[in-house]
Amino acid sequence: MSIGEELRRARELMGASLSDVENETKIRTKYLAAMENDAFDVLPGKVYVKGFLRNYARFLGLDGEALVNLYEEQFAPRSVEEKEHEMPDQLPRNNKPPGWWKGLAAGAVVLLAFITIYRVGGPVFNPPEDNITGSGQPPGISDTKGEPANDHSQAPGSNEDGTEDDATGETQGVDMVLHVTGGESWMQVVVDNENVFEGLVGPNNVKEFAGREKIWLKLGNAGVVKVRVNGKDYGFLDGPGQVVTRTFTEKDDQQTAGG
């Protein structure tokens, strides 16, 4: 499968048009179509090709670096060879740099020295110690190694005397399990307004997410993804090839579970 065929296949599985991709990636449809047809000579230059490939692949959930390496193997050598033939005409060996270039270089040296002095002698801002004792965690991932903030802190669900609170009947947050079955599907998951996953998932894979308030889900092939939220099995949200978006909240799940 060529680079272009892989891009087109992933986009179609995602259920997105070239216009949809343009709106999200800001890459013109002319260049998107060129990449899907392996017509990389239509793009402005090698640097743009690599950037466009990485950006497009990231949007589709593909390995951008692998596609760039494949492009280098199949298409880039010819472009490099052509540029080597053009270089002598553009930059003659015996030409000396003009006077204005020397002035610009001298100015750059002075500016660099000024920046260095400022960084060495300038003020240093140290973050509060409270902000550097722990590590940030993305939504949906619990931290089991955190240290107590002070002597009076206690674990959630426990009292100062060591007894545990009775939390029976209370649902904390939203837990989602996505099981991709007989095919592959593009999916996007937004947990508490933060995009935590976006990409193509193959068959027999399971993805789990957890949020405090809500989880927004988009499936490009709803007929192959089984959905379970807070222990309730929703099955397939639609048929094969159908694009579905759905929001699950803690409140909605409690109502659904109660009914």
CSV table of C-alpha atoms in Angstrom, one decimal:
chain,number,residue,atom,x,y,z
A,1,MET,CA,0.0,0.0,0.0
A,2,SER,CA,1.4,3.4,-1.0
A,3,ILE,CA,1.6,6.5,1.2
A,4,GLY,CA,-1.4,8.1,-0.6
A,5,GLU,CA,-3.5,4.9,-0.4
A,6,GLU,CA,-2.9,4.6,3.3
A,7,LEU,CA,-3.9,8.3,3.9
A,8,ARG,CA,-7.1,7.9,1.8
A,9,ARG,CA,-8.1,4.6,3.5
A,10,ALA,CA,-7.7,6.1,7.0
A,11,ARG,CA,-9.7,9.2,6.1
A,12,GLU,CA,-12.5,7.2,4.6
A,13,LEU,CA,-12.7,4.9,7.7
A,14,MET,CA,-12.8,8.1,9.7
A,15,GLY,CA,-15.8,9.3,7.7
A,16,ALA,CA,-14.2,12.7,6.9
A,17,SER,CA,-14.1,14.6,3.6
A,18,LEU,CA,-11.1,16.5,2.3
A,19,SER,CA,-12.9,19.7,3.3
A,20,ASP,CA,-13.3,18.4,6.9
A,21,VAL,CA,-9.6,17.7,7.0
A,22,GLU,CA,-8.8,21.1,5.6
A,23,ASN,CA,-10.8,22.8,8.3
A,24,GLU,CA,-9.0,20.8,11.1
A,25,THR,CA,-5.4,20.8,9.7
A,26,LYS,CA,-5.4,24.1,7.7
A,27,ILE,CA,-3.9,22.2,4.8
A,28,ARG,CA,-5.5,23.1,1.4
A,29,THR,CA,-7.6,20.4,-0.2
A,30,LYS,CA,-5.4,20.7,-3.3
A,31,TYR,CA,-2.4,19.5,-1.3
A,32,LEU,CA,-4.4,16.8,0.6
A,33,ALA,CA,-5.6,15.3,-2.7
A,34,ALA,CA,-2.0,15.5,-4.1
A,35,MET,CA,-0.7,13.5,-1.1
A,36,GLU,CA,-3.5,10.9,-1.4
A,37,ASN,CA,-2.5,10.5,-5.1
A,38,ASP,CA,1.3,10.3,-4.3
A,39,ALA,CA,1.7,13.5,-6.4
A,40,PHE,CA,4.2,15.1,-4.0
A,41,ASP,CA,5.7,17.3,-6.7
A,42,VAL,CA,2.5,19.4,-6.5
A,43,LEU,CA,3.5,20.5,-3.0
A,44,PRO,CA,5.7,23.6,-2.6
A,45,GLY,CA,8.9,21.8,-1.4
A,46,LYS,CA,10.5,18.9,0.5
A,47,VAL,CA,10.2,20.7,3.9
A,48,TYR,CA,6.4,21.3,3.3
A,49,VAL,CA,5.9,17.7,2.2
A,50,LYS,CA,7.3,16.4,5.5
A,51,GLY,CA,5.3,18.9,7.6
A,52,PHE,CA,2.1,18.2,5.7
A,53,LEU,CA,2.6,14.4,6.0
A,54,ARG,CA,3.2,14.6,9.8
A,55,ASN,CA,0.2,16.9,10.3
A,56,TYR,CA,-2.2,14.9,8.1
A,57,ALA,CA,-1.0,11.6,9.7
A,58,ARG,CA,-1.5,13.0,13.2
A,59,PHE,CA,-5.0,14.0,12.4
A,60,LEU,CA,-5.8,10.5,11.0
A,61,GLY,CA,-4.1,8.7,14.0
A,62,LEU,CA,-1.3,7.3,11.8
A,63,ASP,CA,2.5,7.1,12.4
A,64,GLY,CA,3.7,10.4,10.8
A,65,GLU,CA,7.4,9.6,11.1
A,66,ALA,CA,7.0,6.2,9.4
A,67,LEU,CA,5.3,7.9,6.5
A,68,VAL,CA,8.0,10.6,6.3
A,69,ASN,CA,10.7,7.9,6.2
A,70,LEU,CA,8.8,6.1,3.5
A,71,TYR,CA,8.6,9.3,1.5
A,72,GLU,CA,12.4,9.8,1.9
A,73,GLU,CA,13.0,6.3,0.5
A,74,GLN,CA,10.7,6.6,-2.4
A,75,PHE,CA,10.6,10.2,-3.5
A,76,ALA,CA,13.2,12.4,-1.7
A,77,PRO,CA,16.4,11.1,-3.3
A,78,ARG,CA,15.4,12.4,-6.8
A,79,SER,CA,14.6,15.9,-5.4
A,80,VAL,CA,18.0,16.1,-3.5
A,81,GLU,CA,19.9,15.1,-6.6
A,82,GLU,CA,18.1,17.8,-8.6
A,83,LYS,CA,18.9,20.4,-6.0
A,84,GLU,CA,22.6,19.5,-6.0
A,85,HIS,CA,22.8,20.2,-9.7
A,86,GLU,CA,21.2,23.6,-9.2
A,87,MET,CA,23.4,24.7,-6.3
A,88,PRO,CA,26.5,25.9,-8.3
A,89,ASP,CA,24.3,28.3,-10.3
A,90,GLN,CA,22.7,29.7,-7.2
A,91,LEU,CA,25.8,30.0,-5.0
A,92,PRO,CA,29.1,30.5,-6.9
A,93,ARG,CA,32.0,29.3,-4.9
A,94,ASN,CA,34.2,32.4,-5.4
A,95,ASN,CA,31.5,35.0,-4.5
A,96,LYS,CA,32.3,36.9,-1.3
A,97,PRO,CA,29.5,37.9,1.1
A,98,PRO,CA,28.3,41.5,0.5
A,99,GLY,CA,29.1,44.2,3.0
A,100,TRP,CA,25.6,44.3,4.5
A,101,TRP,CA,25.9,40.6,5.4
A,102,LYS,CA,29.0,41.3,7.5
A,103,GLY,CA,27.1,44.1,9.3
A,104,LEU,CA,24.2,41.8,10.0
A,105,ALA,CA,26.5,39.1,11.3
A,106,ALA,CA,28.2,41.6,13.7
A,107,GLY,CA,24.8,42.8,14.9
A,108,ALA,CA,23.8,39.2,15.6
A,109,VAL,CA,26.9,38.6,17.7
A,110,VAL,CA,26.2,41.7,19.8
A,111,LEU,CA,22.6,40.6,20.3
A,112,LEU,CA,23.6,37.1,21.3
A,113,ALA,CA,26.1,38.5,23.9
A,114,PHE,CA,23.4,40.8,25.3
A,115,ILE,CA,20.9,37.9,25.6
A,116,THR,CA,23.6,35.8,27.3
A,117,ILE,CA,24.4,38.5,29.8
A,118,TYR,CA,20.7,39.0,30.6
A,119,ARG,CA,20.1,35.3,31.2
A,120,VAL,CA,23.2,34.9,33.5
A,121,GLY,CA,22.6,38.1,35.5
A,122,GLY,CA,18.9,38.5,35.2
A,123,PRO,CA,16.3,37.6,37.8
A,124,VAL,CA,15.6,33.9,38.4
A,125,PHE,CA,12.0,32.8,39.2
A,126,ASN,CA,11.7,29.7,41.3
A,127,PRO,CA,8.3,28.0,41.3
A,128,PRO,CA,6.7,27.4,44.8
A,129,GLU,CA,7.8,24.1,46.3
A,130,ASP,CA,4.2,22.9,46.4
A,131,ASN,CA,4.1,23.0,42.6
A,132,ILE,CA,7.2,20.8,42.1
A,133,THR,CA,6.7,18.0,44.5
A,134,GLY,CA,4.2,16.1,42.3
A,135,SER,CA,3.8,15.3,38.6
A,136,GLY,CA,0.9,16.3,36.4
A,137,GLN,CA,-1.6,13.7,35.4
A,138,PRO,CA,-3.9,13.8,32.4
A,139,PRO,CA,-7.6,13.3,32.9
A,140,GLY,CA,-8.7,9.7,33.3
A,141,ILE,CA,-5.4,8.5,34.9
A,142,SER,CA,-5.3,8.2,38.6
A,143,ASP,CA,-2.1,8.9,40.6
A,144,THR,CA,-1.5,6.2,43.3
A,145,LYS,CA,1.9,7.5,44.3
A,146,GLY,CA,1.1,11.0,45.5
A,147,GLU,CA,2.4,12.2,48.9
A,148,PRO,CA,0.0,14.0,51.4
A,149,ALA,CA,0.2,17.8,51.1
A,150,ASN,CA,0.3,18.2,54.9
A,151,ASP,CA,0.0,16.3,58.2
A,152,HIS,CA,-3.8,16.8,58.2
A,153,SER,CA,-4.5,15.3,54.7
A,154,GLN,CA,-6.3,12.0,54.4
A,155,ALA,CA,-7.1,9.6,51.6
A,156,PRO,CA,-10.5,10.0,49.9
A,157,GLY,CA,-13.2,7.9,51.4
A,158,SER,CA,-11.4,7.6,54.9
A,159,ASN,CA,-11.7,9.4,58.2
A,160,GLU,CA,-9.0,10.7,60.5
A,161,ASP,CA,-9.4,7.7,62.7
A,162,GLY,CA,-8.7,5.3,59.8
A,163,THR,CA,-12.3,4.2,59.2
A,164,GLU,CA,-13.7,4.4,55.7
A,165,ASP,CA,-16.8,6.4,54.7
A,166,ASP,CA,-19.8,4.6,53.4
A,167,ALA,CA,-19.9,5.5,49.7
A,168,THR,CA,-22.5,2.9,48.8
A,169,GLY,CA,-24.9,4.0,46.1
A,170,GLU,CA,-22.8,6.9,44.8
A,171,THR,CA,-21.3,6.9,41.3
A,172,GLN,CA,-18.0,8.8,41.1
A,173,GLY,CA,-17.3,10.1,37.6
A,174,VAL,CA,-17.7,8.4,34.3
A,175,ASP,CA,-15.9,5.2,33.4
A,176,MET,CA,-15.9,4.1,29.7
A,177,VAL,CA,-14.7,0.9,28.0
A,178,LEU,CA,-14.5,0.7,24.2
A,179,HIS,CA,-14.0,-2.8,22.7
A,180,VAL,CA,-13.2,-2.8,19.0
A,181,THR,CA,-14.5,-6.2,17.6
A,182,GLY,CA,-14.6,-7.4,14.0
A,183,GLY,CA,-13.0,-4.4,12.2
A,184,GLU,CA,-11.2,-1.2,12.7
A,185,SER,CA,-12.6,2.2,13.6
A,186,TRP,CA,-11.3,5.8,14.0
A,187,MET,CA,-12.3,7.3,17.3
A,188,GLN,CA,-11.9,10.5,19.3
A,189,VAL,CA,-12.4,10.7,23.0
A,190,VAL,CA,-12.7,14.0,25.0
A,191,VAL,CA,-12.6,13.7,28.8
A,192,ASP,CA,-13.7,16.7,30.8
A,193,ASN,CA,-13.2,19.0,27.8
A,194,GLU,CA,-9.6,17.7,27.1
A,195,ASN,CA,-8.9,15.7,24.0
A,196,VAL,CA,-7.2,12.5,25.4
A,197,PHE,CA,-7.3,10.2,22.3
A,198,GLU,CA,-7.7,10.5,18.6
A,199,GLY,CA,-6.7,7.8,16.1
A,200,LEU,CA,-7.4,4.6,14.3
A,201,VAL,CA,-7.9,1.5,16.4
A,202,GLY,CA,-7.6,-2.1,15.0
A,203,PRO,CA,-9.8,-5.1,15.9
A,204,ASN,CA,-9.6,-6.9,19.2
A,205,ASN,CA,-8.3,-3.8,21.0
A,206,VAL,CA,-9.8,-2.4,24.2
A,207,LYS,CA,-9.6,1.3,25.3
A,208,GLU,CA,-10.5,2.5,28.8
A,209,PHE,CA,-11.2,6.1,29.9
A,210,ALA,CA,-12.3,7.7,33.1
A,211,GLY,CA,-13.5,11.3,33.7
A,212,ARG,CA,-14.9,13.3,36.6
A,213,GLU,CA,-17.9,14.9,34.9
A,214,LYS,CA,-18.3,13.8,31.2
A,215,ILE,CA,-16.8,11.9,28.3
A,216,TRP,CA,-17.5,13.0,24.7
A,217,LEU,CA,-17.1,10.1,22.1
A,218,LYS,CA,-16.9,10.1,18.3
A,219,LEU,CA,-16.7,6.9,16.3
A,220,GLY,CA,-16.0,6.6,12.6
A,221,ASN,CA,-17.3,3.0,12.3
A,222,ALA,CA,-19.8,2.6,15.1
A,223,GLY,CA,-20.8,-0.9,14.0
A,224,VAL,CA,-17.6,-2.5,15.3
A,225,VAL,CA,-17.2,-0.8,18.6
A,226,LYS,CA,-19.0,-2.0,21.8
A,227,VAL,CA,-19.5,0.7,24.4
A,228,ARG,CA,-19.8,0.2,28.2
A,229,VAL,CA,-20.2,3.1,30.6
A,230,ASN,CA,-20.1,2.7,34.4
A,231,GLY,CA,-20.7,-1.0,34.0
A,232,LYS,CA,-23.8,-0.6,31.7
A,233,ASP,CA,-23.4,-2.3,28.3
A,234,TYR,CA,-24.6,0.0,25.4
A,235,GLY,CA,-23.5,-2.4,22.7
A,236,PHE,CA,-23.0,-0.9,19.3
A,237,LEU,CA,-24.2,2.7,19.0
A,238,ASP,CA,-25.0,2.3,15.3
A,239,GLY,CA,-24.3,0.1,12.3
A,240,PRO,CA,-21.1,-0.5,10.4
A,241,GLY,CA,-19.6,2.5,8.6
A,242,GLN,CA,-21.8,4.9,10.6
A,243,VAL,CA,-20.3,8.0,12.2
A,244,VAL,CA,-21.7,8.6,15.7
A,245,THR,CA,-21.1,11.2,18.4
A,246,ARG,CA,-22.3,10.9,22.0
A,247,THR,CA,-21.8,12.5,25.3
A,248,PHE,CA,-21.9,10.5,28.6
A,249,THR,CA,-22.1,12.4,31.9
A,250,GLU,CA,-22.2,11.3,35.5
A,251,LYS,CA,-25.7,12.5,35.9
A,252,ASP,CA,-27.0,10.9,32.7
A,253,ASP,CA,-25.4,7.6,33.6
A,254,GLN,CA,-27.0,7.6,37.0
A,255,GLN,CA,-30.4,8.2,35.5
A,256,THR,CA,-29.9,5.5,32.9
A,257,ALA,CA,-28.7,3.0,35.5
A,258,GLY,CA,-31.6,3.8,37.7
A,259,GLY,CA,-34.1,3.3,34.9
